[in-house]
Coordinates of N, CA and C in Angstrom, one line a residue:
Chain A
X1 N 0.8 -1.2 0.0 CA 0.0 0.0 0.0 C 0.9 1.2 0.0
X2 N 0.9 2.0 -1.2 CA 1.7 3.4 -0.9 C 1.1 4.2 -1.3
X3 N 0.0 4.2 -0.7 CA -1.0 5.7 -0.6 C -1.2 6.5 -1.6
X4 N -2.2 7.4 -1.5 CA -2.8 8.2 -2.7 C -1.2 9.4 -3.3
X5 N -1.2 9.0 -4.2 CA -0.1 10.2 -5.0 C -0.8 11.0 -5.9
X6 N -0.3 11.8 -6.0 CA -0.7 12.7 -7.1 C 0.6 13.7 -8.1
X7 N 0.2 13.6 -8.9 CA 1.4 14.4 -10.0 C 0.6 15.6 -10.7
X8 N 1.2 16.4 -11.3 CA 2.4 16.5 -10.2 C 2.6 17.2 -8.8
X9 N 3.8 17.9 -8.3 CA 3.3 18.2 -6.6 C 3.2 19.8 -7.0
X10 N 3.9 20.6 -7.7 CA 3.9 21.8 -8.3 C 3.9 22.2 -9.6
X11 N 2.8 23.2 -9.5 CA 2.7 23.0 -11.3 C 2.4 25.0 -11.3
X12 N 3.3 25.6 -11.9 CA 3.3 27.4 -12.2 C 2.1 27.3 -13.3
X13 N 1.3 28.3 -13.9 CA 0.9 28.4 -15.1 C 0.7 29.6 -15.5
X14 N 0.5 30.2 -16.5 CA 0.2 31.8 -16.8 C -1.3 31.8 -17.1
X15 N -2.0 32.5 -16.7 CA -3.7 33.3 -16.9 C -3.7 33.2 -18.1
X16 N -5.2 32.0 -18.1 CA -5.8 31.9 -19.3 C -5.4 30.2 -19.8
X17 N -4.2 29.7 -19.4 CA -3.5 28.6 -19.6 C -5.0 27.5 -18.9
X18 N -4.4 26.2 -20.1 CA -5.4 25.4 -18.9 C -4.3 24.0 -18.7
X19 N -4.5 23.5 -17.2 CA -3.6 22.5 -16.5 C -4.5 21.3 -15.8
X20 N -3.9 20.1 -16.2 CA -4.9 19.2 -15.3 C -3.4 18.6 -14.7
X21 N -4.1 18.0 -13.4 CA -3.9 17.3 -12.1 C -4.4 15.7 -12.1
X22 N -3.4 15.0 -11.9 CA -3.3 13.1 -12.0 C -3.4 13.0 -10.5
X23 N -4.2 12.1 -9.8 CA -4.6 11.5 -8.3 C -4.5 10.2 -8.3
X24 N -4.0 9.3 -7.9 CA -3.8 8.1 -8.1 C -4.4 7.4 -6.7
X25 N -5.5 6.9 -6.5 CA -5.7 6.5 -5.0 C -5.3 5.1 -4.8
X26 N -5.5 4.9 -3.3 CA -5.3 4.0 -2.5 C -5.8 2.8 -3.3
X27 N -4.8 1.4 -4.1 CA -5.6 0.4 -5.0 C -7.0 -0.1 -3.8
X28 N -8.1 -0.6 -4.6 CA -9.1 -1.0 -4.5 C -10.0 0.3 -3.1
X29 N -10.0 0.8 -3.4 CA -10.3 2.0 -2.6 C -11.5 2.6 -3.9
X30 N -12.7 2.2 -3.4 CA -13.9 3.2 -4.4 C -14.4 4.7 -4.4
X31 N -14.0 4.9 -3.9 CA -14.7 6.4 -3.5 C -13.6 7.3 -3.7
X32 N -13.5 8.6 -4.4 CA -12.2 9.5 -4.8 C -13.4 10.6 -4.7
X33 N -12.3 11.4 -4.0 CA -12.3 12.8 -4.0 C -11.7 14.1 -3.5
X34 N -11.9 15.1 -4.5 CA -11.0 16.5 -4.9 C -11.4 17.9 -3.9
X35 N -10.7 18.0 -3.1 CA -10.4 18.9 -2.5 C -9.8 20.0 -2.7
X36 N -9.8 21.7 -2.2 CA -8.9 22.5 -3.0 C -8.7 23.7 -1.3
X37 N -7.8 23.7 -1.1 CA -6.9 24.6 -0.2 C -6.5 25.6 -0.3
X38 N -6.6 26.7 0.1 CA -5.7 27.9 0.2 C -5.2 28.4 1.8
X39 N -4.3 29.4 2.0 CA -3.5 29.2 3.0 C -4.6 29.8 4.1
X40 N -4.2 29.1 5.4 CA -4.8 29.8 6.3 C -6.5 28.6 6.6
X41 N -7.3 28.0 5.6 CA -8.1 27.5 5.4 C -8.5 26.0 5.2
X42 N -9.4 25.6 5.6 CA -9.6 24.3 5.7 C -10.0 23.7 4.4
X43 N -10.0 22.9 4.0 CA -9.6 22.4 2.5 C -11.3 22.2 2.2
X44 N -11.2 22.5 1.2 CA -13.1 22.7 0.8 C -13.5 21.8 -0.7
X45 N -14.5 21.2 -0.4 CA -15.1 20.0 -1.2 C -14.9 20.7 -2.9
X46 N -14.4 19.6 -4.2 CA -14.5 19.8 -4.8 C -16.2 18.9 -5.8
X47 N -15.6 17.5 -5.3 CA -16.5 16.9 -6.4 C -16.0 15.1 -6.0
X48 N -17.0 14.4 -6.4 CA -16.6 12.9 -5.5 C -16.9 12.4 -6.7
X49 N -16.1 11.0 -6.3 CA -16.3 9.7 -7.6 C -16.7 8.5 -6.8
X50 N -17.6 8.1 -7.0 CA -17.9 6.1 -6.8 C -17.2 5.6 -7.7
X51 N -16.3 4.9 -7.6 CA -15.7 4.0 -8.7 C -15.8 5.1 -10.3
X52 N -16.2 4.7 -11.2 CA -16.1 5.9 -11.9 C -17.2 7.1 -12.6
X53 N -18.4 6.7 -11.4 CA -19.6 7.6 -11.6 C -19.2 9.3 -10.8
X54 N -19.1 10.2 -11.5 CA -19.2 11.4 -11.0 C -20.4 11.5 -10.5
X55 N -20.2 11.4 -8.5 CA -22.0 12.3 -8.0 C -22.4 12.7 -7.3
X56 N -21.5 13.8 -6.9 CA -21.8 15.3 -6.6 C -20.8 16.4 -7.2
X57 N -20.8 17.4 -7.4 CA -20.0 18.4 -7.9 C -20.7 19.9 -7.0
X58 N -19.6 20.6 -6.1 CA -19.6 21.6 -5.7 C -20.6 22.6 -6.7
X59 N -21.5 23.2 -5.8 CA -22.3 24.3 -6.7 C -21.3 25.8 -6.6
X60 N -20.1 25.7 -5.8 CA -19.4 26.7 -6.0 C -18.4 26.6 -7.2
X61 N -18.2 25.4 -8.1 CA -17.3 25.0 -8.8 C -17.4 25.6 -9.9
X62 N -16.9 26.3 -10.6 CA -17.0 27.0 -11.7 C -16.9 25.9 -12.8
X63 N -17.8 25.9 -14.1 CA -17.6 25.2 -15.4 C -16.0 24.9 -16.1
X64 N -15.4 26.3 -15.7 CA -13.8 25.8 -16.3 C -13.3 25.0 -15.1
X65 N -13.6 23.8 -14.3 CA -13.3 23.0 -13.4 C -14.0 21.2 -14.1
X66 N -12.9 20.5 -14.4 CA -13.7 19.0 -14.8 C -13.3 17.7 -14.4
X67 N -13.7 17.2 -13.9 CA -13.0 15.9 -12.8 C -13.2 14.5 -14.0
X68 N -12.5 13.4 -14.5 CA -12.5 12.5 -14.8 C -12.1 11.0 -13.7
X69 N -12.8 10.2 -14.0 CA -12.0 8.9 -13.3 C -12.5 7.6 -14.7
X70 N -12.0 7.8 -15.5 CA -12.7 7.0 -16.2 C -12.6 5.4 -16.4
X71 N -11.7 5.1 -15.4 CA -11.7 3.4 -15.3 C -11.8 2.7 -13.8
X72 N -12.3 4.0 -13.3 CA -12.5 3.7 -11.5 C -11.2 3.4 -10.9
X73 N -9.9 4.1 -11.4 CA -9.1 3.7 -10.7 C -8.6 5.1 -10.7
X74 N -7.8 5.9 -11.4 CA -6.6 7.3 -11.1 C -8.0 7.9 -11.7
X75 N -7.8 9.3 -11.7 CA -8.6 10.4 -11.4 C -8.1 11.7 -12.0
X76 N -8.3 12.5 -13.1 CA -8.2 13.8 -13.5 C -8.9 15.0 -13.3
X77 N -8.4 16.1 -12.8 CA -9.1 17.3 -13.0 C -8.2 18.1 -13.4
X78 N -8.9 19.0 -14.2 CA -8.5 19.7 -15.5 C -9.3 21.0 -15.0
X79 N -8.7 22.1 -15.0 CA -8.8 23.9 -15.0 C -8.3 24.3 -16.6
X80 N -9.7 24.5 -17.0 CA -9.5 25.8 -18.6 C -9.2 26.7 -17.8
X81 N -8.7 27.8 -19.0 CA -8.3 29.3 -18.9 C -8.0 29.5 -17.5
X82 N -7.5 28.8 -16.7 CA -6.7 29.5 -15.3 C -7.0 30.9 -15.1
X83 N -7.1 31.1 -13.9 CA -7.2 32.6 -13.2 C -6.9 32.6 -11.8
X84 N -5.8 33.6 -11.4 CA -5.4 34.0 -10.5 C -5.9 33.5 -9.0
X85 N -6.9 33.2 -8.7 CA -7.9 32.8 -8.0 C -8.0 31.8 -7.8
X86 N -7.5 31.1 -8.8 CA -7.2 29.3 -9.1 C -6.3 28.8 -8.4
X87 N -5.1 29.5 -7.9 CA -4.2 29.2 -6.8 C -4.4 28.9 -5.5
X88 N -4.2 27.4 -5.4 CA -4.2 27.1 -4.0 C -3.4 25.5 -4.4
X89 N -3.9 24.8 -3.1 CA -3.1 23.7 -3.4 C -4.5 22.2 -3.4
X90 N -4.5 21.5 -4.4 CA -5.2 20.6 -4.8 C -5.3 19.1 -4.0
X91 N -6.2 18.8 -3.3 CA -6.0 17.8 -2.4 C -6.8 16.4 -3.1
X92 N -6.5 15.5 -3.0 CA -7.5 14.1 -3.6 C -7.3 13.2 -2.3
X93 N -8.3 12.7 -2.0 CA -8.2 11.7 -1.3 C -9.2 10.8 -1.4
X94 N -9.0 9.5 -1.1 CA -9.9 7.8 -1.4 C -10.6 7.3 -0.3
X95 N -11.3 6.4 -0.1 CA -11.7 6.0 0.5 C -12.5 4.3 0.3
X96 N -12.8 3.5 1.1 CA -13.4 2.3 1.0 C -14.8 2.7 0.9
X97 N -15.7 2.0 0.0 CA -17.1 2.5 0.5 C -17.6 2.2 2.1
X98 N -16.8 0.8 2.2 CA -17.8 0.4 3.8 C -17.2 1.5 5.1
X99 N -16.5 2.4 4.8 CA -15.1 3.0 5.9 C -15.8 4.5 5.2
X100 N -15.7 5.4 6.6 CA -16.2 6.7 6.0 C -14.3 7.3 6.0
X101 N -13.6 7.0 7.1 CA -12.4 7.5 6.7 C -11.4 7.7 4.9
X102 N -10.7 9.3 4.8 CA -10.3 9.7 3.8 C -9.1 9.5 3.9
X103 N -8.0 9.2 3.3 CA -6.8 9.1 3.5 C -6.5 9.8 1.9
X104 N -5.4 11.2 2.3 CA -5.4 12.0 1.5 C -4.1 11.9 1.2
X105 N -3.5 12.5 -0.1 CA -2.5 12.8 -1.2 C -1.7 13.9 -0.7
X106 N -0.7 13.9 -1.6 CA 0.2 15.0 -0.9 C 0.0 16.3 -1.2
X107 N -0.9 16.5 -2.2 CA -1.5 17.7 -3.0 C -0.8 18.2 -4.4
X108 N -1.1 18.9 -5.2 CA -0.6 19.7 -5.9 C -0.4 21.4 -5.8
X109 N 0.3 21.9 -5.9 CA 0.2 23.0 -5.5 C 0.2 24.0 -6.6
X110 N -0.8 24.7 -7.4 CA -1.0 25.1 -8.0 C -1.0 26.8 -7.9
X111 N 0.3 27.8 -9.2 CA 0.2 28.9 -8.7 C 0.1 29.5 -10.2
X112 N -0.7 30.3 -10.1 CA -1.1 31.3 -11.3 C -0.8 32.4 -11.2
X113 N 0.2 32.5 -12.7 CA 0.9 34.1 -12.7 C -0.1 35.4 -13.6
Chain B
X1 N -27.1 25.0 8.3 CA -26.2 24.7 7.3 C -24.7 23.9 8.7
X2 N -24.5 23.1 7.8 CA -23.3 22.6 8.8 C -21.8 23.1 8.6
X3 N -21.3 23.1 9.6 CA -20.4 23.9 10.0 C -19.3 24.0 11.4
X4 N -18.2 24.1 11.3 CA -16.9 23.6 12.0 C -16.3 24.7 12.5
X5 N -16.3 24.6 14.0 CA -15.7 26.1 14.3 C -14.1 25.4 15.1
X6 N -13.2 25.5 14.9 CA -11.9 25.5 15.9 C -11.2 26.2 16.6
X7 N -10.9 25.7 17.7 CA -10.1 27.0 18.6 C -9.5 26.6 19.3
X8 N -8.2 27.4 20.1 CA -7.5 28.4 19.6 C -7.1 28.3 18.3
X9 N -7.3 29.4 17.3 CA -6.4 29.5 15.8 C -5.3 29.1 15.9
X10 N -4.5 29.6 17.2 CA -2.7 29.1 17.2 C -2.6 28.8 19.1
X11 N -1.5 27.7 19.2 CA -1.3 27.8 20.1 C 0.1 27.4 20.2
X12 N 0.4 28.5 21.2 CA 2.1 27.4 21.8 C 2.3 27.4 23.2
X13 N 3.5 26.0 22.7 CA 3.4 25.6 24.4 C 4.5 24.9 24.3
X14 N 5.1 24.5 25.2 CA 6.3 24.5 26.0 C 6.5 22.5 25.7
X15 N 7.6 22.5 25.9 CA 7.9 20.8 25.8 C 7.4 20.4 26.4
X16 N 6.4 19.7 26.7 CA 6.1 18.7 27.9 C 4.8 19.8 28.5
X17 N 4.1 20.6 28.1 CA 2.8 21.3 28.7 C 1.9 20.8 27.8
X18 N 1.1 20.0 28.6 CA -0.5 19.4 28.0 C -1.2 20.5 27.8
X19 N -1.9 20.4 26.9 CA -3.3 21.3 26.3 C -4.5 20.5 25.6
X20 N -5.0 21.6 25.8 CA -6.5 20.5 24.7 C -6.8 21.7 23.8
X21 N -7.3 20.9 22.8 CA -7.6 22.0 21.0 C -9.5 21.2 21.1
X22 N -10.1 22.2 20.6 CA -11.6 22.3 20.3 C -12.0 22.3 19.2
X23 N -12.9 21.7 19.0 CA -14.0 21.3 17.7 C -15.0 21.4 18.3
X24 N -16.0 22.8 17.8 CA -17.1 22.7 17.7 C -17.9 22.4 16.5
X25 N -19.4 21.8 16.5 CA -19.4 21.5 15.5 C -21.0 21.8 15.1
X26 N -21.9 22.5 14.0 CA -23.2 22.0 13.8 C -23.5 21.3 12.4
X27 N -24.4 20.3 12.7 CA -24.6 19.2 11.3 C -25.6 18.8 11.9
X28 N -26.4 18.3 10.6 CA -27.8 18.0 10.7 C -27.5 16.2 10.4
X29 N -27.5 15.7 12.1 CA -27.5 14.0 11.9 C -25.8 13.7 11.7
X30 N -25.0 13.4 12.7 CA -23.4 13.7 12.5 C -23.2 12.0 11.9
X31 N -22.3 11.7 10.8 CA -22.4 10.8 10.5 C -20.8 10.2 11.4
X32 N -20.1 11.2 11.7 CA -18.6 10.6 12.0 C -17.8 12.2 12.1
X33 N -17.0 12.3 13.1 CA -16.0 13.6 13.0 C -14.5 13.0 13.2
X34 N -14.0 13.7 12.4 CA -12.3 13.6 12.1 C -11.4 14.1 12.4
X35 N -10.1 13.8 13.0 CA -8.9 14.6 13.2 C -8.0 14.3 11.9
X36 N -7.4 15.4 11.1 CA -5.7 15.6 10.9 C -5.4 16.5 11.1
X37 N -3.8 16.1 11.1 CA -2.6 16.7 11.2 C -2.4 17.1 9.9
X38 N -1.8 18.4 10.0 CA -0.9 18.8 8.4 C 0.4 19.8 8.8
X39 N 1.1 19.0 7.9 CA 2.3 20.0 7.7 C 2.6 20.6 6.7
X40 N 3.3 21.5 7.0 CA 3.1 22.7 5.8 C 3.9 22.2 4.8
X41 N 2.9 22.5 3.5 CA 3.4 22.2 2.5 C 2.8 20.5 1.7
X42 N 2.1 20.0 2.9 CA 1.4 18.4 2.5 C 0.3 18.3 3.1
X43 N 0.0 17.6 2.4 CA -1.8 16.7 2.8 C -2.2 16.5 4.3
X44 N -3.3 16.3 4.6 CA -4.1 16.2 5.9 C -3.5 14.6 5.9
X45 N -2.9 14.6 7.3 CA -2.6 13.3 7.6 C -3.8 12.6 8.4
X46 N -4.3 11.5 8.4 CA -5.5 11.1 9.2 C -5.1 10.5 10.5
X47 N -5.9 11.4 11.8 CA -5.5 11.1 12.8 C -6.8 9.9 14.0
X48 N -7.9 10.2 13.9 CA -9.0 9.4 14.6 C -10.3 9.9 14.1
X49 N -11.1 9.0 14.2 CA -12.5 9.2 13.7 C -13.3 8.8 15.0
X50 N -14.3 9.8 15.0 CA -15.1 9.3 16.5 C -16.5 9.1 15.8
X51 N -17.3 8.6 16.5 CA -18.9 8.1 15.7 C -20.1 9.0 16.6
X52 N -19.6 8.4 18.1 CA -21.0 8.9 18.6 C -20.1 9.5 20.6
X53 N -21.0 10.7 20.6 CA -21.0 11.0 22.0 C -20.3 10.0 23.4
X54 N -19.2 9.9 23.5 CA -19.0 9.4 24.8 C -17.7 8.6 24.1
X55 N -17.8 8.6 23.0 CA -16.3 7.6 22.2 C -14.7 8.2 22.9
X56 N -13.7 8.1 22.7 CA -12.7 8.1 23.1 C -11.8 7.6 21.8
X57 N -10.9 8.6 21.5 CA -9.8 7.1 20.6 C -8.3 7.8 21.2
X58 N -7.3 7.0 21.1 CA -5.7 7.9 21.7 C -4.4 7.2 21.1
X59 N -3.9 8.1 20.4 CA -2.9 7.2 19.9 C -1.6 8.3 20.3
X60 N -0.8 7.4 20.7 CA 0.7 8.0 21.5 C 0.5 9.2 22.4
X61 N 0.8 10.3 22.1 CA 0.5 11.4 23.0 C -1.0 12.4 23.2
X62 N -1.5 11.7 22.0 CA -2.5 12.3 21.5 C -4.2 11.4 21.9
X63 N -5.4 12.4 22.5 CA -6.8 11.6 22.6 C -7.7 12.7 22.1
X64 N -8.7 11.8 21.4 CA -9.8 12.6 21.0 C -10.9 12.0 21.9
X65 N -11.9 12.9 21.8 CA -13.3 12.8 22.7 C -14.4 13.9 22.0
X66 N -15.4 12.6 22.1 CA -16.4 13.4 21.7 C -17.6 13.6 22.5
X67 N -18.0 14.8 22.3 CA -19.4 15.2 22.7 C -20.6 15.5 21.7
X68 N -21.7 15.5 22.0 CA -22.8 16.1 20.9 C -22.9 17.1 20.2
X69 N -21.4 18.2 20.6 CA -21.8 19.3 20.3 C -20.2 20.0 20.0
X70 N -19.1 18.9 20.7 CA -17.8 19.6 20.3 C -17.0 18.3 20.5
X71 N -15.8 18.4 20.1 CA -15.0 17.2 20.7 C -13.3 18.3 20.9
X72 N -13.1 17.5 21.7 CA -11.2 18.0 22.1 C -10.1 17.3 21.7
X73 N -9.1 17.5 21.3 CA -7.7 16.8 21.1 C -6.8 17.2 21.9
X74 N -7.0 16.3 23.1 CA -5.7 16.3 24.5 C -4.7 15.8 23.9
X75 N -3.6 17.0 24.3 CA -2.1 16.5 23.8 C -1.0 16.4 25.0
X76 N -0.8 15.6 25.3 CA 0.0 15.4 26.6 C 1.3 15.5 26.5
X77 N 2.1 16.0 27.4 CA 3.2 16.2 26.9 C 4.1 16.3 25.7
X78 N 4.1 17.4 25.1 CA 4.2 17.3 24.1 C 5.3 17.5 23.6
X79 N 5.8 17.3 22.3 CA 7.1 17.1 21.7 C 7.3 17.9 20.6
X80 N 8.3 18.5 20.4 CA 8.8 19.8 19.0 C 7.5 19.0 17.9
X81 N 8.4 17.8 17.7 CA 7.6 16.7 16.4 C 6.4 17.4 16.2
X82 N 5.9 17.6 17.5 CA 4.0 17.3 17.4 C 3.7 18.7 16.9
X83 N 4.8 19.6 16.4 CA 4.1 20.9 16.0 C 3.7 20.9 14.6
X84 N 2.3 21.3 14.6 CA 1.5 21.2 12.8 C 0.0 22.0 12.8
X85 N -0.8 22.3 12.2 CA -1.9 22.1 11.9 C -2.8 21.0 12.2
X86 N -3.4 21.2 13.3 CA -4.3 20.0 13.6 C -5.9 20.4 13.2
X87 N -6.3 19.2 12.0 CA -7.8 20.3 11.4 C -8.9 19.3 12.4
X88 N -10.3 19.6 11.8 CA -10.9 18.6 12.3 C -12.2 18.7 11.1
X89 N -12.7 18.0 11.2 CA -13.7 18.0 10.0 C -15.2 16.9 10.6
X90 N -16.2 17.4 9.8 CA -17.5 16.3 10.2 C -18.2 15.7 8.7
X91 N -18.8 14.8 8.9 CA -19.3 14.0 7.8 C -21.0 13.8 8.7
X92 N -21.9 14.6 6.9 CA -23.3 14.8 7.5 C -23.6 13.2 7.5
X93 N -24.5 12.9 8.1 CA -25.4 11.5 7.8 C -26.2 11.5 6.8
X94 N -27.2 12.8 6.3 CA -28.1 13.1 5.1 C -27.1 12.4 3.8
X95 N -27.4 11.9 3.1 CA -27.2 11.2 1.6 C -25.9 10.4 1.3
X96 N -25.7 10.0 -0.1 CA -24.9 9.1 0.1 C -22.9 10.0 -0.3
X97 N -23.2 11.2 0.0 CA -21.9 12.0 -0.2 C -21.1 12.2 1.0
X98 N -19.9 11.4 1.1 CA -19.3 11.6 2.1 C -18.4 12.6 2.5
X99 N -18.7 13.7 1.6 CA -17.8 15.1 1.6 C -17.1 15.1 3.4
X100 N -16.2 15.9 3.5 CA -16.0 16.4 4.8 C -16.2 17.7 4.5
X101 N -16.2 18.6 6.1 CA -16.9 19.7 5.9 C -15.6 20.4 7.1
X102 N -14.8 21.5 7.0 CA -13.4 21.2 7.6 C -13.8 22.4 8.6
X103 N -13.1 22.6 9.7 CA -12.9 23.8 10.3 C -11.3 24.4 9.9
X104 N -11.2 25.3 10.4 CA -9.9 26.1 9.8 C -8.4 25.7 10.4
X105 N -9.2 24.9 11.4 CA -7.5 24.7 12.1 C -6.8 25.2 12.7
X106 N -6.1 24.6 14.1 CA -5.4 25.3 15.4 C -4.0 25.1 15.0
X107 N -3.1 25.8 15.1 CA -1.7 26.1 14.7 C -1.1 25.7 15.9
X108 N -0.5 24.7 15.8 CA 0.3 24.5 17.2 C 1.6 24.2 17.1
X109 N 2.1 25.4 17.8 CA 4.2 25.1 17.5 C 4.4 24.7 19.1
X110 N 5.1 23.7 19.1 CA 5.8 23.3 20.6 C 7.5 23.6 20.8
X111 N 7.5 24.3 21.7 CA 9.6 25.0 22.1 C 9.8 24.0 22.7
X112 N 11.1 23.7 22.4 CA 12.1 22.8 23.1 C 12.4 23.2 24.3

């Protein structure tokens, strides 16, 4: 077991650019989900996966935000046209369905110039 | 609306001076509340999960406890190591999304 990774850990981009984020969870672990951080702040819900059904998505989540898991196992989210605002650091973590505990990723840390 | 309040924002304290850190909490039907740790710069480490009022869990220097309405993380003598961001978070019982819902987290540096 070596835990949820994610790639990459730091990623710069320039406004307007668009970047996606790779989460790799815990094998046999069904449940994924995207967290997003900024300093000072407790890490706030992105969007969850069951195996590879997207279902729920934050109603704060802006349209240029898109989460994939398409074979129930690693997990993409992808930011069109970046904006300043977009900076924080990107959390994923997995879980068992029968276990409500999250065992999280190292993050990505995402900074827009 | 459910919601996580923690306190003190920061604390410090001395090698070996016990304290306790607070979670309060409102949620409609608590499915489960959470401790991690984070260090700056990485992911919420997962520290205990409590279920219901009167639970207890303690692992090395560290015990959580829960109440209906708040829980504490008694830190017992404590060690440089143990300085981090300790968050806490709650998981509603309403539907089948197991989002966590976080508070902001107590800053705790310990001097040698």
């Amino acid at each position: 077991d070596t835990g949820v990774s994610q790639d990459p850990r730091h990623k710069i981009t320039k406004r307007g650019q668009n970047v996606t984020f790779r989460c790799d969870p815990i094998s046999e672990h069904n449940r994924l989900y995207w967290y997003r951080q900024t300093l000072g702040q407790g890490p706030e819900f992105l969007t969850y996966f069951q195996n590879e059904a997207q279902l729920e998505k934050s109603r704060l989540l802006s349209d240029r935000f898109s989460a994939e898991r398409p074979k129930g196992s690693f997990s993409t989210l992808e930011i069109q046209r970046t904006e300043q605002g977009d900076s924080a650091m990107y959390l994923c973590a997995s879980s068992l369905i029968t276990t409500d505990t999250q065992y999280f990723g190292p993050g990505t840390r995402l900074t827009v110039l | 609306e459910d919601q996580v309040t923690q306190s003190p924002e920061a604390l410090r304290l001395q090698e070996g001076e016990s304290s306790s850190l607070n979670c309060s909490y409102t949620v409609s039907g608590l499915r489960g509340l959470f401790w991690y740790r984070q260090d700056p710069g990485k992911g919420p480490e997962f520290l205990f999960t409590l279920y219901s009022a009167g639970e207890e869990k303690e692992k090395e220097r560290l015990k959580a406890t829960l109440t209906k309405k708040e829980s504490f993380l008694h830190i017992t003598a404590p060690k440089p190591e143990d300085s981090a961001t300790y968050l806490c978070a709650v998981q509603a019982r309403a539907g089948n999304n197991r989002k966590l819902i976080w508070g902001l987290g107590t800053s705790l540096a310990v001097n040698p």
